[in-house]
Amino acid sequence: LVDLAGSERLSKTWIGDNEMVKEAAAINKSLGALGIVINKLAARHREHSDHVPYRNSKLTRLLQDSLGGNSLTVMLLAA
């Protein structure tokens, strides 16, 4: 189970701590990399593309077997 809560826009959220700014930026970067991997996986089935960039973030590297392997993955999104 992976909790990806915390995708914030820094311009709309007041953050006074520099560490929190770094954490929010890292979360947004990981979520962006996850979106790229999911798009590549979907395109791989349509266009026979070989490369999926799992190594672009620690999150996608950890989820590599779950996303691209022979497992069933369920994603829940809440806005």
PDB file of C-alpha atoms in Angstrom:
ATOM      1  CA  LEU A   1       0.000   0.000   0.000  1.00  0.00           C
ATOM      2  CA  VAL A   2       1.473   3.336  -1.069  1.00  0.00           C
ATOM      3  CA  ASP A   3       0.070   6.651   0.165  1.00  0.00           C
ATOM      4  CA  LEU A   4       0.812   9.437  -2.320  1.00  0.00           C
ATOM      5  CA  ALA A   5      -1.024  12.189  -0.486  1.00  0.00           C
ATOM      6  CA  GLY A   6       0.640  15.547  -0.614  1.00  0.00           C
ATOM      7  CA  SER A   7       0.647  16.728  -4.203  1.00  0.00           C
ATOM      8  CA  GLU A   8       0.413  20.416  -3.424  1.00  0.00           C
ATOM      9  CA  ARG A   9       0.827  23.576  -5.371  1.00  0.00           C
ATOM     10  CA  LEU A  10       3.320  25.660  -3.479  1.00  0.00           C
ATOM     11  CA  SER A  11       1.833  28.905  -4.756  1.00  0.00           C
ATOM     12  CA  LYS A  12      -1.547  28.088  -3.157  1.00  0.00           C
ATOM     13  CA  THR A  13      -0.231  26.590   0.071  1.00  0.00           C
ATOM     14  CA  TRP A  14       1.610  28.614   2.670  1.00  0.00           C
ATOM     15  CA  ILE A  15       4.625  26.635   3.721  1.00  0.00           C
ATOM     16  CA  GLY A  16       7.002  28.309   6.122  1.00  0.00           C
ATOM     17  CA  ASP A  17       9.453  25.445   6.532  1.00  0.00           C
ATOM     18  CA  ASN A  18      12.121  24.861   3.876  1.00  0.00           C
ATOM     19  CA  GLU A  19      12.084  21.102   4.558  1.00  0.00           C
ATOM     20  CA  MET A  20       8.364  20.969   3.783  1.00  0.00           C
ATOM     21  CA  VAL A  21       8.978  22.773   0.484  1.00  0.00           C
ATOM     22  CA  LYS A  22      11.618  20.191  -0.435  1.00  0.00           C
ATOM     23  CA  GLU A  23       9.308  17.344   0.546  1.00  0.00           C
ATOM     24  CA  ALA A  24       6.405  18.727  -1.501  1.00  0.00           C
ATOM     25  CA  ALA A  25       8.696  19.162  -4.524  1.00  0.00           C
ATOM     26  CA  ALA A  26       9.948  15.575  -4.179  1.00  0.00           C
ATOM     27  CA  ILE A  27       6.381  14.244  -3.943  1.00  0.00           C
ATOM     28  CA  ASN A  28       5.350  16.177  -7.044  1.00  0.00           C
ATOM     29  CA  LYS A  29       8.416  14.911  -8.933  1.00  0.00           C
ATOM     30  CA  SER A  30       7.616  11.305  -7.980  1.00  0.00           C
ATOM     31  CA  LEU A  31       3.984  11.691  -9.004  1.00  0.00           C
ATOM     32  CA  GLY A  32       5.076  13.118 -12.347  1.00  0.00           C
ATOM     33  CA  ALA A  33       7.446  10.181 -12.894  1.00  0.00           C
ATOM     34  CA  LEU A  34       4.652   7.762 -11.962  1.00  0.00           C
ATOM     35  CA  GLY A  35       2.379   9.389 -14.548  1.00  0.00           C
ATOM     36  CA  ILE A  36       5.062   9.024 -17.226  1.00  0.00           C
ATOM     37  CA  VAL A  37       5.559   5.331 -16.378  1.00  0.00           C
ATOM     38  CA  ILE A  38       1.815   4.639 -16.498  1.00  0.00           C
ATOM     39  CA  ASN A  39       1.542   6.409 -19.878  1.00  0.00           C
ATOM     40  CA  LYS A  40       4.508   4.427 -21.248  1.00  0.00           C
ATOM     41  CA  LEU A  41       2.988   1.162 -20.034  1.00  0.00           C
ATOM     42  CA  ALA A  42      -0.304   1.985 -21.731  1.00  0.00           C
ATOM     43  CA  ALA A  43       1.508   2.988 -24.944  1.00  0.00           C
ATOM     44  CA  ARG A  44       3.642  -0.166 -24.837  1.00  0.00           C
ATOM     45  CA  HIS A  45       0.564  -2.293 -25.402  1.00  0.00           C
ATOM     46  CA  ARG A  46      -0.597  -0.098 -28.303  1.00  0.00           C
ATOM     47  CA  GLU A  47       2.647   0.889 -30.001  1.00  0.00           C
ATOM     48  CA  HIS A  48       5.065  -1.882 -28.934  1.00  0.00           C
ATOM     49  CA  SER A  49       7.402   0.586 -27.243  1.00  0.00           C
ATOM     50  CA  ASP A  50      10.132  -1.172 -25.254  1.00  0.00           C
ATOM     51  CA  HIS A  51      11.533   1.360 -22.764  1.00  0.00           C
ATOM     52  CA  VAL A  52       9.642   2.259 -19.592  1.00  0.00           C
ATOM     53  CA  PRO A  53      11.538   4.809 -17.416  1.00  0.00           C
ATOM     54  CA  TYR A  54      11.229   3.125 -14.006  1.00  0.00           C
ATOM     55  CA  ARG A  55      14.548   4.569 -12.796  1.00  0.00           C
ATOM     56  CA  ASN A  56      13.419   8.208 -12.948  1.00  0.00           C
ATOM     57  CA  SER A  57      12.326   8.160  -9.296  1.00  0.00           C
ATOM     58  CA  LYS A  58      12.578   5.994  -6.209  1.00  0.00           C
ATOM     59  CA  LEU A  59       8.806   5.548  -6.200  1.00  0.00           C
ATOM     60  CA  THR A  60       8.620   4.088  -9.708  1.00  0.00           C
ATOM     61  CA  ARG A  61      11.680   1.922  -9.019  1.00  0.00           C
ATOM     62  CA  LEU A  62       9.977   0.473  -5.931  1.00  0.00           C
ATOM     63  CA  LEU A  63       6.702  -0.078  -7.801  1.00  0.00           C
ATOM     64  CA  GLN A  64       8.363  -1.564 -10.895  1.00  0.00           C
ATOM     65  CA  ASP A  65       7.280  -5.156 -10.227  1.00  0.00           C
ATOM     66  CA  SER A  66       3.764  -4.085  -9.256  1.00  0.00           C
ATOM     67  CA  LEU A  67       3.233  -1.860 -12.288  1.00  0.00           C
ATOM     68  CA  GLY A  68       4.948  -3.787 -15.061  1.00  0.00           C
ATOM     69  CA  GLY A  69       5.047  -7.329 -13.763  1.00  0.00           C
ATOM     70  CA  ASN A  70       2.454 -10.065 -13.758  1.00  0.00           C
ATOM     71  CA  SER A  71       0.533  -8.639 -10.832  1.00  0.00           C
ATOM     72  CA  LEU A  72      -2.809  -6.916 -10.528  1.00  0.00           C
ATOM     73  CA  THR A  73      -2.509  -3.285  -9.445  1.00  0.00           C
ATOM     74  CA  VAL A  74      -5.405  -1.159  -8.206  1.00  0.00           C
ATOM     75  CA  MET A  75      -5.119   2.616  -7.929  1.00  0.00           C
ATOM     76  CA  LEU A  76      -7.504   4.670  -5.809  1.00  0.00           C
ATOM     77  CA  LEU A  77      -7.667   8.406  -6.406  1.00  0.00           C
ATOM     78  CA  ALA A  78      -9.299  10.968  -4.171  1.00  0.00           C
ATOM     79  CA  ALA A  79      -9.431  14.638  -4.941  1.00  0.00           C
TER      80      ALA A  79
END
